[in-house]
Coordinates of C-alpha atoms in Angstrom, one line a residue:
X16 CA 1.2 -17.2 -1.1
X17 CA -2.2 -16.4 -1.1
X18 CA -4.8 -17.7 -3.5
X19 CA -4.7 -15.7 -6.8
X20 CA -1.5 -14.3 -6.0
X21 CA 1.9 -14.2 -7.4
X22 CA 5.0 -14.8 -5.4
X23 CA 8.7 -14.0 -6.8
X24 CA 11.3 -15.3 -4.5
X25 CA 15.2 -14.9 -4.8
X26 CA 17.5 -16.0 -2.8
X27 CA 21.1 -16.3 -2.3
X28 CA 23.8 -18.7 -0.1
X29 CA 26.0 -15.2 0.5
X30 CA 26.2 -14.1 4.7
X31 CA 22.8 -12.5 4.8
X32 CA 21.4 -9.0 5.6
X33 CA 23.6 -7.4 8.6
X34 CA 22.4 -7.1 11.7
X35 CA 20.1 -4.5 12.2
X36 CA 19.3 -4.1 8.5
X37 CA 15.9 -2.3 7.8
X38 CA 14.2 -2.3 4.5
X39 CA 12.7 1.1 5.6
X40 CA 16.0 2.9 6.1
X41 CA 18.1 1.3 3.1
X42 CA 19.7 3.7 0.8
X43 CA 19.6 0.8 -1.9
X44 CA 17.8 2.4 -4.9
X45 CA 17.3 -1.1 -6.6
X46 CA 15.3 -2.1 -2.8
X47 CA 13.2 1.1 -2.9
X48 CA 12.5 0.4 -6.7
X49 CA 11.6 -3.1 -5.5
X50 CA 9.4 -1.5 -2.6
X51 CA 7.5 0.8 -5.1
X52 CA 6.8 -1.7 -7.4
X53 CA 5.1 -3.7 -5.0
X54 CA 3.2 -0.9 -3.6
X55 CA 1.7 0.0 -6.9
X56 CA 0.9 -3.7 -7.6
X57 CA -1.1 -3.8 -4.3
X58 CA 1.5 -6.3 -2.9
X59 CA 4.1 -6.9 -0.9
X60 CA 8.1 -6.6 -0.7
X61 CA 10.1 -8.7 2.0
X62 CA 13.6 -9.1 2.5
X63 CA 15.1 -11.1 5.1
X64 CA 18.0 -13.7 6.1
X65 CA 17.0 -17.3 5.3
X66 CA 15.7 -18.9 8.5
X67 CA 18.4 -21.7 8.2
X68 CA 21.3 -19.0 8.0
X69 CA 21.9 -19.7 4.3
X70 CA 22.0 -16.2 2.9
X71 CA 19.3 -13.8 1.9
X72 CA 15.9 -14.2 0.5
X73 CA 13.7 -11.5 -1.2
X74 CA 10.1 -12.3 -2.0
X75 CA 7.6 -9.8 -4.0
X76 CA 4.0 -11.1 -4.0
X77 CA 0.8 -9.2 -5.7
X78 CA -2.6 -10.4 -6.7
X79 CA -3.0 -11.9 -10.1
X80 CA -5.8 -9.0 -11.0
X81 CA -6.6 -5.4 -9.3

């Protein structure tokens, strides 16, 4: 993470996200809430497949102080 930022990362070891998945087009209320929280905190929310192919990884990053 960037200096003076907090990064919260959650990963699983499932099948990962489907091909063509887009966070912007997701109808999931939970994912929409996470993205909105990130914006309100001045941070970012990322959701992607694990680069090693072992599931999905979600990361919420935000500055310690606004």
